[in-house]
Every structure is written in structure tokens, then in C-alpha cells.
Amino acid sequence: MSWSILKKVYVSACSFFFVFVIMYGTTTYTAAISAIPEAFGVSQRVAVLGFTVPFFGVFFAPIYTPHLSERHGRRPIYFTSFPLFCLCVIVIGLATNISTLLAFRFLAGLFGGPCVVLIEGTFADVWPANKTVTYYSFLTLASYLGAAAGPIIGGFVFAAKGPAWLSWVTLIFATAALAFGSFMPETYSREILRTRIRYTKSGIRLPCAQSEPLVIVISLYLGLNFAVVFQWFISVPAALGATYGFGVRQSGLAFVSAIVGVILALLTSSLIEALLSSRAKRNMEDIEKRLVPAMFGAFLVAGSLFWVAFTATPSIHYLAPISGTAVYVWGNAMVLISFISYLFDAYPPAGTLSALTTAACFRLVCAGIVPVFILDMLTNLGGAWTFSLFGIISGVMTPFPFVLYWFGPHWRSKSRYGARWTAIPEVHTME
């Protein structure tokens, strides 16, 4: 795209800000989760469900958003979905019963989800393909920063102003994002749509990638990782409160570790990309090199879970388990950046959408289910065994990036997306 660097940065910053606010609004709820049972007369599990229902709303976004954006462009989707998200935030702040709270938390995810999905397409529109890992690092940073900022800021807001102000602060951020993004131009080239229409009219059918071995392996691994990532938002305050007597503000500050972890992931993933790019040009044989960050990240993920499991005790300083969560986020983000970049390169335009949709939907379901049961696991198994169980499962999956590296070329050669699919051109630029 022949835009100036400042224009590209502005567009990227707009989409970054939208995603930050949506993820912030999703996780800031955890600051008030201990007060929900008494305020609405519900169980602790129902209170936790209020945290997870937005993920089930976002679940639908990868299914319908790409098709809508290809038909109408990126900008109309952003400026339809984000204001609707803001309306949901207002209703959540005014909610007087649990049904309203749960329903509009779900709708906030449903309406905010397209912005979370569109950041991928927006970054791909404005940045060259050889920067795939770099821009995926930054869009991952948007999600993780927003998610981590939720309990950090929310802890202080809840302690000072009460639960309703969690929504009002989210709305303040959302208003700032809308104002900042009001001059955001369209980034999507209509030529991509016209090209795909020509191929659709030619009788070529574009098969789905859900049953592809690559997609199955990646979806399983990312599903587990996302389940563990978002259970931290429930288990960390519970564990720190029970073990070290942390209050809501102290527990929120513990999520600074997630920010440290994702920044480390951004730096290491970008460094690995730069080192690999300097050695070889990007081609079909090089695609598996996208998996190198995941190879490192897989060990960090499994090791950090055992780290947390055996350090979250009163006899060990609280910085030890908190540091373990930073290492987990570091590894998790490296795996996510690596796998999604790999899916982008492993499939032609005909299959990329299907592959990314499958992986995204599965990990969102896992992120929505596991946190609901994490408190029961902590109560019945204890923290050491709960996190050790996650560590064992992650350890079993640690070879997955290596399996993809070794068998990926063979699986792709046998894929339904063969040469005739890669022949479908994709236009990346818009004048």
C-alpha cells in the first residue's frame, strides 16, 4: 500500500485502540467479581459466568465479520460494531439484575468481536507480507495489554467508586477511541472482492479447512493456551487473596506481569523473524520457519505452569508465582503469534479465512468454559495440583510445534489446497 508511514501507523493505532478497549471492558469485570454474589443474590459460579459470557459473544465474530468486511469494507464494520459495544457498556453499568448483566455482557462481546477480528485484516491491508510476525506481535499486544489493564485499573476504580464505575471508565476509554479513530480511512481494496467474485463465478469451489491436520493441531494447542490464559483472571486474585491476603487493588497490580510477558513475546518474536529473514527469502519451503517462536514458547508455557504450581505458598515470596504468570504469557503469546502467522502463510487466500476462523472459534470456546470451573478445581484439588494438571497437559502438547515443523510440508502437499488454490491471486494493495 502506497500510504505514508504516518498514515499506516495512524490506521494501525486506531484498530489497536479499539481492541484495547474491548479487551479492557471484558476483564475489568473481574475487579468486582467478589461483590457480584451479594449484589445480585447469585452463586460465585454465576458471577464467574459474567466474566466468560463475552467470549461466547465474540465466538461468532470470526464467522461473519470477514464476509461483511469483504462486502462493505473495514471502516463501516468498525463504526457500527464499536458504538453498539459502547451502548452495551452503558446498560451493563446501569444493570440492576443478573439477567441484564449477563445478557449485555454477551452482547458486548457479540458487537465488540468484529473489531477484535478486523485488526488482523487492517494490519494485513497496510503492512507488507514480510512483516507478518511483526504486525501480529503488535495486534497480540493490543489484546493482552487491554486484558491486563482491566484488573489493574479496575481494582483501583472498584475500591474507590464501586462496580458501576468499572463500566463508566470503560466508556471513557471507548469515547476516546471513537474520537481518535474518527478520521480512520478505509483500508480494504475492493479489487480483492472483485477477484474472488470472478473465481466464484468460474465454478471453482473453495473448500473449508476445518479438517486439515494443521488446523486441528493448532486449534487444539491454542484452545488449551487460551483456556489457561483467561483462567488466570479468576485464579490469580483467588490464589493471591487466599495465600498472601491480597486485596482487589494488589491482585489487580499482579497483572502487570502479563504486560511484561507480552512485551517480551513481541521483542523475541520480532527478533527471531528478523534473524530468519536475514538468512533466507520467504517462500514455500520457508513457511515452517514461522514455527520457531512457538518452539521456544511451548517450553515456557509448560515450565511456567509448574513454576506457579509449586511457588504459590505462604513460605515463598509472592513475586515468585507472579513472575511465573509473566513467563506463561511470554510463552503463550509467542505460540499465538507464531501459529497464526504460520496459518496465514500455509494456506492461500482460499483457505486462510476458514483456517483462521476454525482456530479462533475453538480457542474462544475454551476461554469461555474453563474459567467457570477453575474455582472448583482450586477448592477440590488445591493450587499445586490444579496448575500441575495444566502443566502436564501443556507438556504433552509441547512437541506440537516440532511436529508441525517436521510434518507440515508433507501435510500441505496432501492438502485440498494444492497448486490450483494457490493460483488464486490476492491483492494486497490499495491505491
PDB file of C-alpha atoms in Angstrom, residues 127-423:
ATOM      1  CA  TRP A 127       1.772  -3.593   6.090  1.00  0.00           C
ATOM      2  CA  PRO A 128       3.811  -5.815   3.722  1.00  0.00           C
ATOM      3  CA  ALA A 129       3.630  -9.615   3.964  1.00  0.00           C
ATOM      4  CA  ASN A 130       7.259  -9.954   5.087  1.00  0.00           C
ATOM      5  CA  LYS A 131       6.267  -8.168   8.315  1.00  0.00           C
ATOM      6  CA  THR A 132       3.610 -10.735   9.238  1.00  0.00           C
ATOM      7  CA  VAL A 133       5.179 -11.702  12.566  1.00  0.00           C
ATOM      8  CA  THR A 134       5.862  -8.087  13.499  1.00  0.00           C
ATOM      9  CA  TYR A 135       2.313  -6.878  12.958  1.00  0.00           C
ATOM     10  CA  TYR A 136       0.870  -9.986  14.586  1.00  0.00           C
ATOM     11  CA  SER A 137       3.066  -9.195  17.554  1.00  0.00           C
ATOM     12  CA  PHE A 138       1.508  -5.750  17.820  1.00  0.00           C
ATOM     13  CA  LEU A 139      -2.080  -6.926  17.441  1.00  0.00           C
ATOM     14  CA  THR A 140      -1.399  -9.558  20.118  1.00  0.00           C
ATOM     15  CA  LEU A 141      -0.014  -6.742  22.262  1.00  0.00           C
ATOM     16  CA  ALA A 142      -3.318  -4.856  21.887  1.00  0.00           C
ATOM     17  CA  SER A 143      -5.336  -7.804  23.202  1.00  0.00           C
ATOM     18  CA  TYR A 144      -3.007  -8.631  26.073  1.00  0.00           C
ATOM     19  CA  LEU A 145      -2.465  -5.024  27.156  1.00  0.00           C
ATOM     20  CA  GLY A 146      -6.196  -4.390  27.234  1.00  0.00           C
ATOM     21  CA  ALA A 147      -6.890  -7.629  29.080  1.00  0.00           C
ATOM     22  CA  ALA A 148      -4.153  -6.960  31.654  1.00  0.00           C
ATOM     23  CA  ALA A 149      -5.150  -3.320  32.144  1.00  0.00           C
ATOM     24  CA  GLY A 150      -8.703  -4.385  33.045  1.00  0.00           C
ATOM     25  CA  PRO A 151      -7.965  -5.780  36.524  1.00  0.00           C
ATOM     26  CA  ILE A 152      -5.073  -3.349  37.119  1.00  0.00           C
ATOM     27  CA  ILE A 153      -7.154  -0.195  36.635  1.00  0.00           C
ATOM     28  CA  GLY A 154     -10.397  -1.877  37.637  1.00  0.00           C
ATOM     29  CA  GLY A 155      -9.047  -2.802  41.055  1.00  0.00           C
ATOM     30  CA  PHE A 156      -8.482   0.844  41.957  1.00  0.00           C
ATOM     31  CA  VAL A 157     -11.740   2.008  40.351  1.00  0.00           C
ATOM     32  CA  PHE A 158     -13.806  -0.613  42.169  1.00  0.00           C
ATOM     33  CA  ALA A 159     -12.177   0.122  45.519  1.00  0.00           C
ATOM     34  CA  ALA A 160     -12.739   3.871  45.142  1.00  0.00           C
ATOM     35  CA  LYS A 161     -16.055   4.164  43.299  1.00  0.00           C
ATOM     36  CA  GLY A 162     -17.837   0.793  43.250  1.00  0.00           C
ATOM     37  CA  PRO A 163     -18.790  -1.642  40.456  1.00  0.00           C
ATOM     38  CA  ALA A 164     -20.808   0.728  38.242  1.00  0.00           C
ATOM     39  CA  TRP A 165     -17.748   2.888  37.663  1.00  0.00           C
ATOM     40  CA  LEU A 166     -15.995  -0.056  36.017  1.00  0.00           C
ATOM     41  CA  SER A 167     -18.390   0.496  33.117  1.00  0.00           C
ATOM     42  CA  TRP A 168     -18.073   4.284  33.168  1.00  0.00           C
ATOM     43  CA  VAL A 169     -14.279   4.138  32.951  1.00  0.00           C
ATOM     44  CA  THR A 170     -14.610   1.665  30.073  1.00  0.00           C
ATOM     45  CA  LEU A 171     -16.979   4.118  28.395  1.00  0.00           C
ATOM     46  CA  ILE A 172     -14.481   6.963  28.856  1.00  0.00           C
ATOM     47  CA  PHE A 173     -11.805   4.888  27.118  1.00  0.00           C
ATOM     48  CA  ALA A 174     -14.286   3.924  24.383  1.00  0.00           C
ATOM     49  CA  THR A 175     -15.242   7.550  23.748  1.00  0.00           C
ATOM     50  CA  ALA A 176     -11.578   8.474  23.449  1.00  0.00           C
ATOM     51  CA  ALA A 177     -11.065   5.599  20.987  1.00  0.00           C
ATOM     52  CA  LEU A 178     -14.000   6.746  18.846  1.00  0.00           C
ATOM     53  CA  ALA A 179     -12.716  10.318  18.806  1.00  0.00           C
ATOM     54  CA  PHE A 180      -9.190   9.199  17.951  1.00  0.00           C
ATOM     55  CA  GLY A 181     -10.406   6.885  15.186  1.00  0.00           C
ATOM     56  CA  SER A 182     -12.963   9.229  13.647  1.00  0.00           C
ATOM     57  CA  PHE A 183     -10.619  10.070  10.754  1.00  0.00           C
ATOM     58  CA  MET A 184      -9.668   6.446  10.119  1.00  0.00           C
ATOM     59  CA  PRO A 185      -9.781   5.808   6.341  1.00  0.00           C
ATOM     60  CA  GLU A 186     -10.915   2.671   4.571  1.00  0.00           C
ATOM     61  CA  THR A 187      -8.061   0.173   4.093  1.00  0.00           C
ATOM     62  CA  TYR A 188      -9.685  -2.687   2.197  1.00  0.00           C
ATOM     63  CA  SER A 189      -9.227  -2.945  -1.554  1.00  0.00           C
ATOM     64  CA  ARG A 190     -12.431  -3.693  -3.455  1.00  0.00           C
ATOM     65  CA  GLU A 191     -10.226  -5.379  -6.034  1.00  0.00           C
ATOM     66  CA  ILE A 192      -9.797  -8.337  -3.670  1.00  0.00           C
ATOM     67  CA  LEU A 193     -13.547  -8.814  -3.608  1.00  0.00           C
ATOM     68  CA  ARG A 194     -13.868  -8.464  -7.381  1.00  0.00           C
ATOM     69  CA  THR A 195     -11.096 -11.033  -7.885  1.00  0.00           C
ATOM     70  CA  ARG A 196     -12.782 -13.540  -5.605  1.00  0.00           C
ATOM     71  CA  ILE A 197     -16.149 -12.940  -7.285  1.00  0.00           C
ATOM     72  CA  ARG A 198     -14.577 -13.794 -10.653  1.00  0.00           C
ATOM     73  CA  TYR A 199     -13.281 -17.068  -9.283  1.00  0.00           C
ATOM     74  CA  THR A 200     -16.612 -17.837  -7.640  1.00  0.00           C
ATOM     75  CA  LYS A 201     -18.370 -17.303 -10.972  1.00  0.00           C
ATOM     76  CA  SER A 202     -15.847 -19.553 -12.695  1.00  0.00           C
ATOM     77  CA  GLY A 203     -17.260 -22.541 -10.816  1.00  0.00           C
ATOM     78  CA  ILE A 204     -14.304 -23.095  -8.501  1.00  0.00           C
ATOM     79  CA  ARG A 205     -15.434 -24.142  -5.037  1.00  0.00           C
ATOM     80  CA  LEU A 206     -13.355 -23.076  -2.078  1.00  0.00           C
ATOM     81  CA  PRO A 207     -13.252 -25.945   0.426  1.00  0.00           C
ATOM     82  CA  CYS A 208     -13.192 -25.459   4.174  1.00  0.00           C
ATOM     83  CA  ALA A 209     -10.027 -26.097   6.163  1.00  0.00           C
ATOM     84  CA  GLN A 210     -11.571 -27.354   9.408  1.00  0.00           C
ATOM     85  CA  SER A 211     -10.439 -30.955   8.811  1.00  0.00           C
ATOM     86  CA  GLU A 212      -6.903 -30.077   7.743  1.00  0.00           C
ATOM     87  CA  PRO A 213      -4.316 -31.708  10.083  1.00  0.00           C
ATOM     88  CA  LEU A 214      -2.503 -28.387  10.502  1.00  0.00           C
ATOM     89  CA  VAL A 215      -5.677 -26.637  11.602  1.00  0.00           C
ATOM     90  CA  ILE A 216      -6.666 -29.414  14.020  1.00  0.00           C
ATOM     91  CA  VAL A 217      -3.261 -29.437  15.745  1.00  0.00           C
ATOM     92  CA  ILE A 218      -3.075 -25.654  16.001  1.00  0.00           C
ATOM     93  CA  SER A 219      -6.675 -25.307  17.202  1.00  0.00           C
ATOM     94  CA  LEU A 220      -6.164 -27.861  19.984  1.00  0.00           C
ATOM     95  CA  TYR A 221      -2.995 -26.210  21.243  1.00  0.00           C
ATOM     96  CA  LEU A 222      -4.309 -22.653  21.084  1.00  0.00           C
ATOM     97  CA  GLY A 223      -7.552 -23.781  22.719  1.00  0.00           C
ATOM     98  CA  LEU A 224      -5.671 -25.077  25.756  1.00  0.00           C
ATOM     99  CA  ASN A 225      -3.462 -21.983  25.899  1.00  0.00           C
ATOM    100  CA  PHE A 226      -6.395 -19.578  25.802  1.00  0.00           C
ATOM    101  CA  ALA A 227      -8.263 -21.561  28.444  1.00  0.00           C
ATOM    102  CA  VAL A 228      -5.275 -21.204  30.772  1.00  0.00           C
ATOM    103  CA  VAL A 229      -4.685 -17.530  29.915  1.00  0.00           C
ATOM    104  CA  PHE A 230      -8.182 -16.451  30.868  1.00  0.00           C
ATOM    105  CA  GLN A 231      -8.500 -18.665  33.912  1.00  0.00           C
ATOM    106  CA  TRP A 232      -5.661 -16.543  35.368  1.00  0.00           C
ATOM    107  CA  PHE A 233      -8.142 -13.663  35.669  1.00  0.00           C
ATOM    108  CA  ILE A 234     -10.154 -15.760  38.116  1.00  0.00           C
ATOM    109  CA  SER A 235      -7.461 -17.880  39.772  1.00  0.00           C
ATOM    110  CA  VAL A 236      -4.815 -15.187  40.367  1.00  0.00           C
ATOM    111  CA  PRO A 237      -6.999 -12.962  42.593  1.00  0.00           C
ATOM    112  CA  ALA A 238      -8.365 -16.050  44.370  1.00  0.00           C
ATOM    113  CA  ALA A 239      -4.931 -17.593  44.950  1.00  0.00           C
ATOM    114  CA  LEU A 240      -3.211 -14.356  45.964  1.00  0.00           C
ATOM    115  CA  GLY A 241      -6.071 -13.475  48.282  1.00  0.00           C
ATOM    116  CA  ALA A 242      -6.110 -16.873  49.984  1.00  0.00           C
ATOM    117  CA  THR A 243      -2.326 -17.316  50.131  1.00  0.00           C
ATOM    118  CA  TYR A 244      -0.997 -13.799  50.725  1.00  0.00           C
ATOM    119  CA  GLY A 245      -4.061 -11.832  51.837  1.00  0.00           C
ATOM    120  CA  PHE A 246      -4.095  -9.613  48.736  1.00  0.00           C
ATOM    121  CA  GLY A 247      -6.986  -7.198  48.254  1.00  0.00           C
ATOM    122  CA  VAL A 248      -8.572  -6.237  44.949  1.00  0.00           C
ATOM    123  CA  ARG A 249      -6.020  -3.495  44.201  1.00  0.00           C
ATOM    124  CA  GLN A 250      -2.996  -5.668  44.979  1.00  0.00           C
ATOM    125  CA  SER A 251      -4.409  -8.562  42.954  1.00  0.00           C
ATOM    126  CA  GLY A 252      -5.013  -6.229  40.026  1.00  0.00           C
ATOM    127  CA  LEU A 253      -1.437  -4.972  40.109  1.00  0.00           C
ATOM    128  CA  ALA A 254      -0.264  -8.576  39.793  1.00  0.00           C
ATOM    129  CA  PHE A 255      -1.388  -8.433  36.156  1.00  0.00           C
ATOM    130  CA  VAL A 256       1.488  -6.095  35.362  1.00  0.00           C
ATOM    131  CA  SER A 257       3.272  -9.420  34.905  1.00  0.00           C
ATOM    132  CA  ALA A 258       1.095 -10.118  31.855  1.00  0.00           C
ATOM    133  CA  ILE A 259       2.176  -6.823  30.286  1.00  0.00           C
ATOM    134  CA  VAL A 260       5.823  -7.704  30.885  1.00  0.00           C
ATOM    135  CA  GLY A 261       5.249 -11.136  29.368  1.00  0.00           C
ATOM    136  CA  VAL A 262       3.592  -9.936  26.172  1.00  0.00           C
ATOM    137  CA  ILE A 263       6.245  -7.242  25.626  1.00  0.00           C
ATOM    138  CA  LEU A 264       8.925  -9.925  25.931  1.00  0.00           C
ATOM    139  CA  ALA A 265       6.983 -12.025  23.417  1.00  0.00           C
ATOM    140  CA  LEU A 266       6.782  -9.116  20.979  1.00  0.00           C
ATOM    141  CA  LEU A 267      10.509  -8.454  21.225  1.00  0.00           C
ATOM    142  CA  THR A 268      11.627 -12.077  20.952  1.00  0.00           C
ATOM    143  CA  SER A 269       9.214 -12.970  18.132  1.00  0.00           C
ATOM    144  CA  SER A 270      10.234  -9.907  16.117  1.00  0.00           C
ATOM    145  CA  LEU A 271      13.912 -10.646  16.745  1.00  0.00           C
ATOM    146  CA  ILE A 272      13.513 -14.240  15.565  1.00  0.00           C
ATOM    147  CA  GLU A 273      11.683 -13.030  12.452  1.00  0.00           C
ATOM    148  CA  ALA A 274      14.473 -10.550  11.691  1.00  0.00           C
ATOM    149  CA  LEU A 275      17.170 -13.189  12.133  1.00  0.00           C
ATOM    150  CA  LEU A 276      15.376 -15.707   9.925  1.00  0.00           C
ATOM    151  CA  SER A 277      14.546 -13.109   7.261  1.00  0.00           C
ATOM    152  CA  SER A 278      18.184 -12.137   7.026  1.00  0.00           C
ATOM    153  CA  ARG A 279      19.114 -15.743   6.220  1.00  0.00           C
ATOM    154  CA  ALA A 280      16.502 -16.728   3.675  1.00  0.00           C
ATOM    155  CA  LYS A 281      13.821 -15.232   1.499  1.00  0.00           C
ATOM    156  CA  ARG A 282      10.199 -16.062   2.252  1.00  0.00           C
ATOM    157  CA  ASN A 283       8.994 -18.918   0.019  1.00  0.00           C
ATOM    158  CA  MET A 284       7.068 -22.193   0.223  1.00  0.00           C
ATOM    159  CA  GLU A 285       9.990 -24.036   1.797  1.00  0.00           C
ATOM    160  CA  ASP A 286      10.462 -21.307   4.403  1.00  0.00           C
ATOM    161  CA  ILE A 287       6.922 -21.375   5.781  1.00  0.00           C
ATOM    162  CA  GLU A 288       7.765 -23.741   8.644  1.00  0.00           C
ATOM    163  CA  LYS A 289      10.279 -21.185   9.944  1.00  0.00           C
ATOM    164  CA  ARG A 290       7.248 -19.276  11.218  1.00  0.00           C
ATOM    165  CA  LEU A 291       7.045 -22.007  13.883  1.00  0.00           C
ATOM    166  CA  VAL A 292      10.397 -21.248  15.507  1.00  0.00           C
ATOM    167  CA  PRO A 293       8.953 -18.809  18.103  1.00  0.00           C
ATOM    168  CA  ALA A 294       6.356 -21.429  19.054  1.00  0.00           C
ATOM    169  CA  MET A 295       9.113 -23.970  19.674  1.00  0.00           C
ATOM    170  CA  PHE A 296      10.606 -21.710  22.328  1.00  0.00           C
ATOM    171  CA  GLY A 297       7.222 -20.602  23.632  1.00  0.00           C
ATOM    172  CA  ALA A 298       5.971 -24.162  24.160  1.00  0.00           C
ATOM    173  CA  PHE A 299       8.671 -24.843  26.754  1.00  0.00           C
ATOM    174  CA  LEU A 300       7.943 -21.550  28.522  1.00  0.00           C
ATOM    175  CA  VAL A 301       4.231 -22.397  28.694  1.00  0.00           C
ATOM    176  CA  ALA A 302       4.664 -25.833  30.251  1.00  0.00           C
ATOM    177  CA  GLY A 303       7.509 -24.852  32.573  1.00  0.00           C
ATOM    178  CA  SER A 304       5.763 -21.743  33.891  1.00  0.00           C
ATOM    179  CA  LEU A 305       2.702 -23.712  34.985  1.00  0.00           C
ATOM    180  CA  PHE A 306       4.817 -25.957  37.216  1.00  0.00           C
ATOM    181  CA  TRP A 307       6.634 -22.819  38.391  1.00  0.00           C
ATOM    182  CA  VAL A 308       3.354 -21.282  39.582  1.00  0.00           C
ATOM    183  CA  ALA A 309       2.100 -24.595  40.983  1.00  0.00           C
ATOM    184  CA  PHE A 310       4.989 -25.021  43.396  1.00  0.00           C
ATOM    185  CA  THR A 311       5.728 -21.410  44.360  1.00  0.00           C
ATOM    186  CA  ALA A 312       2.245 -20.136  45.299  1.00  0.00           C
ATOM    187  CA  THR A 313       2.683 -20.930  49.001  1.00  0.00           C
ATOM    188  CA  PRO A 314       2.925 -18.627  52.047  1.00  0.00           C
ATOM    189  CA  SER A 315       6.556 -19.652  52.626  1.00  0.00           C
ATOM    190  CA  ILE A 316       7.638 -18.300  49.214  1.00  0.00           C
ATOM    191  CA  HIS A 317       7.517 -14.613  48.272  1.00  0.00           C
ATOM    192  CA  TYR A 318       4.517 -13.609  46.176  1.00  0.00           C
ATOM    193  CA  LEU A 319       6.765 -12.319  43.378  1.00  0.00           C
ATOM    194  CA  ALA A 320       7.694 -15.914  42.546  1.00  0.00           C
ATOM    195  CA  PRO A 321       4.250 -17.088  41.336  1.00  0.00           C
ATOM    196  CA  ILE A 322       3.533 -13.673  39.813  1.00  0.00           C
ATOM    197  CA  SER A 323       6.763 -13.955  37.798  1.00  0.00           C
ATOM    198  CA  GLY A 324       5.610 -17.396  36.692  1.00  0.00           C
ATOM    199  CA  THR A 325       2.484 -15.895  35.149  1.00  0.00           C
ATOM    200  CA  ALA A 326       4.692 -13.426  33.249  1.00  0.00           C
ATOM    201  CA  VAL A 327       6.667 -16.322  31.793  1.00  0.00           C
ATOM    202  CA  TYR A 328       3.423 -18.087  30.880  1.00  0.00           C
ATOM    203  CA  VAL A 329       2.126 -15.056  28.983  1.00  0.00           C
ATOM    204  CA  TRP A 330       5.524 -14.695  27.301  1.00  0.00           C
ATOM    205  CA  GLY A 331       5.379 -18.252  26.007  1.00  0.00           C
ATOM    206  CA  ASN A 332       1.669 -18.177  25.209  1.00  0.00           C
ATOM    207  CA  ALA A 333       1.939 -15.003  23.137  1.00  0.00           C
ATOM    208  CA  MET A 334       4.938 -16.391  21.229  1.00  0.00           C
ATOM    209  CA  VAL A 335       2.936 -19.513  20.380  1.00  0.00           C
ATOM    210  CA  LEU A 336      -0.079 -17.467  19.281  1.00  0.00           C
ATOM    211  CA  ILE A 337       1.952 -15.094  17.112  1.00  0.00           C
ATOM    212  CA  SER A 338       3.828 -17.999  15.562  1.00  0.00           C
ATOM    213  CA  PHE A 339       0.830 -20.227  14.847  1.00  0.00           C
ATOM    214  CA  ILE A 340      -1.417 -17.532  13.385  1.00  0.00           C
ATOM    215  CA  SER A 341       1.408 -16.235  11.172  1.00  0.00           C
ATOM    216  CA  TYR A 342       2.004 -19.819  10.056  1.00  0.00           C
ATOM    217  CA  LEU A 343      -1.663 -20.341   9.145  1.00  0.00           C
ATOM    218  CA  PHE A 344      -1.573 -17.147   7.088  1.00  0.00           C
ATOM    219  CA  ASP A 345       1.383 -18.453   5.089  1.00  0.00           C
ATOM    220  CA  ALA A 346       0.413 -22.143   4.981  1.00  0.00           C
ATOM    221  CA  TYR A 347      -2.824 -21.556   3.081  1.00  0.00           C
ATOM    222  CA  PRO A 348      -3.715 -19.492   0.025  1.00  0.00           C
ATOM    223  CA  PRO A 349      -6.497 -16.902   0.256  1.00  0.00           C
ATOM    224  CA  ALA A 350      -8.999 -19.678  -0.484  1.00  0.00           C
ATOM    225  CA  GLY A 351      -8.216 -21.417   2.791  1.00  0.00           C
ATOM    226  CA  THR A 352      -6.795 -18.789   5.124  1.00  0.00           C
ATOM    227  CA  LEU A 353     -10.204 -17.473   6.203  1.00  0.00           C
ATOM    228  CA  SER A 354     -11.531 -20.939   7.024  1.00  0.00           C
ATOM    229  CA  ALA A 355      -8.369 -21.954   8.892  1.00  0.00           C
ATOM    230  CA  LEU A 356      -8.222 -18.778  10.989  1.00  0.00           C
ATOM    231  CA  THR A 357     -11.954 -18.934  11.740  1.00  0.00           C
ATOM    232  CA  THR A 358     -11.720 -22.516  12.988  1.00  0.00           C
ATOM    233  CA  ALA A 359      -8.736 -21.778  15.226  1.00  0.00           C
ATOM    234  CA  ALA A 360     -10.286 -18.571  16.595  1.00  0.00           C
ATOM    235  CA  CYS A 361     -13.686 -20.096  17.384  1.00  0.00           C
ATOM    236  CA  PHE A 362     -12.223 -23.102  19.175  1.00  0.00           C
ATOM    237  CA  ARG A 363      -9.927 -21.062  21.404  1.00  0.00           C
ATOM    238  CA  LEU A 364     -12.754 -18.667  22.301  1.00  0.00           C
ATOM    239  CA  VAL A 365     -14.951 -21.574  23.406  1.00  0.00           C
ATOM    240  CA  CYS A 366     -12.135 -22.906  25.586  1.00  0.00           C
ATOM    241  CA  ALA A 367     -11.530 -19.434  27.019  1.00  0.00           C
ATOM    242  CA  GLY A 368     -15.203 -19.228  27.944  1.00  0.00           C
ATOM    243  CA  ILE A 369     -15.553 -22.668  29.551  1.00  0.00           C
ATOM    244  CA  VAL A 370     -12.505 -23.307  31.744  1.00  0.00           C
ATOM    245  CA  PRO A 371     -12.670 -20.160  33.944  1.00  0.00           C
ATOM    246  CA  VAL A 372     -16.184 -21.167  35.078  1.00  0.00           C
ATOM    247  CA  PHE A 373     -14.787 -24.282  36.755  1.00  0.00           C
ATOM    248  CA  ILE A 374     -11.386 -23.036  37.904  1.00  0.00           C
ATOM    249  CA  LEU A 375     -12.530 -22.078  41.414  1.00  0.00           C
ATOM    250  CA  ASP A 376     -13.968 -25.576  41.923  1.00  0.00           C
ATOM    251  CA  MET A 377     -10.662 -27.035  40.760  1.00  0.00           C
ATOM    252  CA  LEU A 378      -8.700 -24.843  43.151  1.00  0.00           C
ATOM    253  CA  THR A 379     -11.022 -25.783  46.021  1.00  0.00           C
ATOM    254  CA  ASN A 380     -11.052 -29.532  45.348  1.00  0.00           C
ATOM    255  CA  LEU A 381      -7.522 -30.098  44.028  1.00  0.00           C
ATOM    256  CA  GLY A 382      -5.590 -27.210  45.513  1.00  0.00           C
ATOM    257  CA  GLY A 383      -3.461 -24.754  43.566  1.00  0.00           C
ATOM    258  CA  ALA A 384      -0.441 -27.047  43.213  1.00  0.00           C
ATOM    259  CA  TRP A 385      -2.370 -29.904  41.623  1.00  0.00           C
ATOM    260  CA  THR A 386      -4.593 -27.649  39.513  1.00  0.00           C
ATOM    261  CA  PHE A 387      -1.698 -25.861  37.838  1.00  0.00           C
ATOM    262  CA  SER A 388       0.342 -29.067  37.687  1.00  0.00           C
ATOM    263  CA  LEU A 389      -2.529 -30.664  35.761  1.00  0.00           C
ATOM    264  CA  PHE A 390      -2.457 -27.804  33.268  1.00  0.00           C
ATOM    265  CA  GLY A 391       1.328 -28.158  33.160  1.00  0.00           C
ATOM    266  CA  ILE A 392       1.124 -31.883  32.390  1.00  0.00           C
ATOM    267  CA  ILE A 393      -1.349 -31.297  29.552  1.00  0.00           C
ATOM    268  CA  SER A 394       0.817 -28.471  28.192  1.00  0.00           C
ATOM    269  CA  GLY A 395       3.878 -30.706  28.475  1.00  0.00           C
ATOM    270  CA  VAL A 396       2.166 -33.367  26.373  1.00  0.00           C
ATOM    271  CA  MET A 397       1.438 -30.699  23.751  1.00  0.00           C
ATOM    272  CA  THR A 398       4.929 -29.183  23.808  1.00  0.00           C
ATOM    273  CA  PRO A 399       6.042 -31.266  20.773  1.00  0.00           C
ATOM    274  CA  PHE A 400       3.192 -29.862  18.630  1.00  0.00           C
ATOM    275  CA  PRO A 401       5.266 -27.022  17.063  1.00  0.00           C
ATOM    276  CA  PHE A 402       8.038 -29.508  16.284  1.00  0.00           C
ATOM    277  CA  VAL A 403       5.522 -31.945  14.757  1.00  0.00           C
ATOM    278  CA  LEU A 404       4.229 -29.152  12.538  1.00  0.00           C
ATOM    279  CA  TYR A 405       7.777 -28.209  11.572  1.00  0.00           C
ATOM    280  CA  TRP A 406       8.648 -31.774  10.568  1.00  0.00           C
ATOM    281  CA  PHE A 407       5.366 -32.885   9.008  1.00  0.00           C
ATOM    282  CA  GLY A 408       3.939 -29.538   7.892  1.00  0.00           C
ATOM    283  CA  PRO A 409       5.383 -29.663   4.352  1.00  0.00           C
ATOM    284  CA  HIS A 410       4.004 -33.186   3.829  1.00  0.00           C
ATOM    285  CA  TRP A 411       0.554 -32.289   5.155  1.00  0.00           C
ATOM    286  CA  ARG A 412       0.418 -29.179   2.999  1.00  0.00           C
ATOM    287  CA  SER A 413       1.422 -31.161  -0.074  1.00  0.00           C
ATOM    288  CA  LYS A 414      -1.526 -33.503   0.549  1.00  0.00           C
ATOM    289  CA  SER A 415      -3.926 -30.675   1.307  1.00  0.00           C
ATOM    290  CA  ARG A 416      -7.017 -29.988  -0.758  1.00  0.00           C
ATOM    291  CA  TYR A 417      -5.471 -26.552  -1.188  1.00  0.00           C
ATOM    292  CA  GLY A 418      -2.997 -27.550  -3.852  1.00  0.00           C
ATOM    293  CA  ALA A 419      -1.493 -25.666  -6.737  1.00  0.00           C
ATOM    294  CA  ARG A 420      -4.845 -24.752  -8.223  1.00  0.00           C
ATOM    295  CA  TRP A 421      -5.789 -22.976  -4.998  1.00  0.00           C
ATOM    296  CA  THR A 422      -2.554 -21.050  -4.734  1.00  0.00           C
ATOM    297  CA  ALA A 423      -3.203 -19.905  -8.279  1.00  0.00           C
TER     298      ALA A 423
END
